[in-house]
XYZ file of N, CA and C in Angstrom:
150
model
N -9.072 -55.653 -17.280
C -9.295 -56.507 -18.426
C -7.970 -56.943 -19.046
N -7.035 -56.016 -19.147
C -5.747 -56.360 -19.744
C -4.989 -57.358 -18.875
N -5.066 -57.192 -17.559
C -4.400 -58.131 -16.653
C -5.011 -59.516 -16.790
N -6.332 -59.583 -16.848
C -7.010 -60.865 -16.994
C -6.621 -61.550 -18.299
N -6.327 -60.733 -19.312
C -5.939 -61.273 -20.615
C -4.465 -61.658 -20.687
N -3.703 -61.374 -19.639
C -2.311 -61.799 -19.601
C -1.275 -60.698 -19.523
N -1.706 -59.436 -19.548
C -0.741 -58.340 -19.454
C -0.079 -58.339 -18.081
N 1.204 -58.049 -18.055
C 1.904 -57.954 -16.772
C 2.186 -56.511 -16.398
N 1.827 -55.586 -17.287
C 1.960 -54.155 -17.013
C 0.856 -53.428 -17.771
N 0.405 -52.328 -17.211
C -0.647 -51.540 -17.841
C -0.207 -50.083 -17.835
N -0.290 -49.432 -18.981
C 0.152 -48.044 -19.095
C -0.986 -47.082 -18.776
N -0.692 -46.110 -17.908
C -1.685 -45.086 -17.589
C -1.083 -43.693 -17.686
N 0.077 -43.582 -18.302
C 0.823 -42.328 -18.348
C 0.049 -41.126 -18.847
N -0.608 -41.228 -19.989
C -1.323 -40.093 -20.560
C -2.456 -39.639 -19.658
N -3.083 -40.554 -18.950
C -4.188 -40.203 -18.052
C -3.735 -39.259 -16.947
N -2.443 -39.248 -16.641
C -1.924 -38.339 -15.610
C -2.118 -36.875 -15.970
N -2.200 -36.563 -17.249
C -2.431 -35.181 -17.661
C -3.834 -34.724 -17.282
N -4.791 -35.632 -17.324
C -6.178 -35.320 -16.986
C -6.395 -35.398 -15.487
N -5.812 -36.420 -14.862
C -5.999 -36.641 -13.428
C -4.675 -37.100 -12.822
N -3.933 -36.185 -12.197
C -2.636 -36.539 -11.624
C -2.705 -37.628 -10.545
N -3.876 -37.888 -10.009
C -4.029 -38.913 -8.970
C -4.491 -40.249 -9.546
N -4.404 -40.415 -10.864
C -4.934 -41.621 -11.493
C -4.190 -42.889 -11.060
N -2.889 -42.809 -10.847
C -2.123 -43.996 -10.434
C -2.659 -44.615 -9.157
N -2.765 -43.835 -8.077
C -3.324 -44.382 -6.842
C -4.778 -44.838 -6.993
N -5.548 -44.149 -7.826
C -6.947 -44.552 -8.042
C -7.016 -45.915 -8.723
N -6.174 -46.122 -9.714
C -6.142 -47.410 -10.406
C -5.696 -48.506 -9.439
N -4.673 -48.232 -8.644
C -4.185 -49.217 -7.669
C -5.280 -49.593 -6.676
N -6.019 -48.587 -6.180
C -7.120 -48.881 -5.249
C -8.207 -49.702 -5.929
N -8.499 -49.383 -7.179
C -9.507 -50.140 -7.920
C -9.101 -51.590 -8.106
N -7.847 -51.813 -8.430
C -7.352 -53.185 -8.582
C -7.412 -53.908 -7.246
N -7.007 -53.239 -6.171
C -7.080 -53.850 -4.837
C -8.507 -54.248 -4.491
N -9.466 -53.362 -4.776
C -10.878 -53.675 -4.486
C -11.351 -54.861 -5.311
N -10.963 -54.915 -6.578
C -11.337 -56.033 -7.440
C -10.795 -57.345 -6.879
N -9.505 -57.337 -6.519
C -8.881 -58.545 -5.984
C -9.593 -59.016 -4.726
N -9.880 -58.084 -3.827
C -10.550 -58.439 -2.576
C -11.958 -58.965 -2.831
N -12.693 -58.293 -3.690
C -14.077 -58.676 -3.990
C -14.156 -60.071 -4.606
N -13.131 -60.449 -5.368
C -13.150 -61.735 -6.058
C -12.286 -62.798 -5.380
N -11.739 -62.479 -4.216
C -11.009 -63.465 -3.433
C -9.592 -63.772 -3.894
N -8.957 -62.843 -4.593
C -7.577 -63.042 -5.027
C -6.626 -62.371 -4.051
N -5.439 -62.933 -3.899
C -4.470 -62.392 -2.960
C -3.568 -61.318 -3.539
N -3.272 -61.415 -4.841
C -2.386 -60.429 -5.466
C -2.638 -60.398 -6.968
N -2.092 -59.392 -7.625
C -2.287 -59.227 -9.066
C -1.793 -60.457 -9.824
N -0.707 -61.030 -9.364
C -0.147 -62.214 -10.030
C -1.189 -63.327 -10.164
N -2.119 -63.398 -9.221
C -3.148 -64.435 -9.245
C -4.135 -64.288 -10.402
N -4.286 -63.078 -10.949
C -5.272 -62.886 -12.016
C -4.665 -62.750 -13.404
N -3.350 -62.546 -13.485
C -2.721 -62.350 -14.798
C -2.907 -63.602 -15.647
N -3.595 -63.429 -16.762
C -3.765 -64.515 -17.720
C -4.866 -65.509 -17.435
N -5.747 -65.250 -16.471
C -6.776 -66.249 -16.165
C -7.808 -66.392 -17.275
N -7.850 -65.456 -18.206
C -8.804 -65.540 -19.320
C -8.144 -65.990 -20.616
N -6.964 -66.544 -20.533
C -6.264 -66.986 -21.751
C -6.956 -68.192 -22.334
C-alpha cells in the first residue's frame, strides 16, 4: 500500500524482533504481487495511486 501511494522505501525493522525472516517474506510477497498484476519491478508500481 505504501509503495502504491508513492513510498520508495518501507521500514520493517521492528518486525524482525517478532520474525527474523520477515525481510525475505516481504520481498516474496511483493514479488508475487508484481507477478500477479503484471508488473516487471517495484519501480513500476511506486506512486500509481497518487
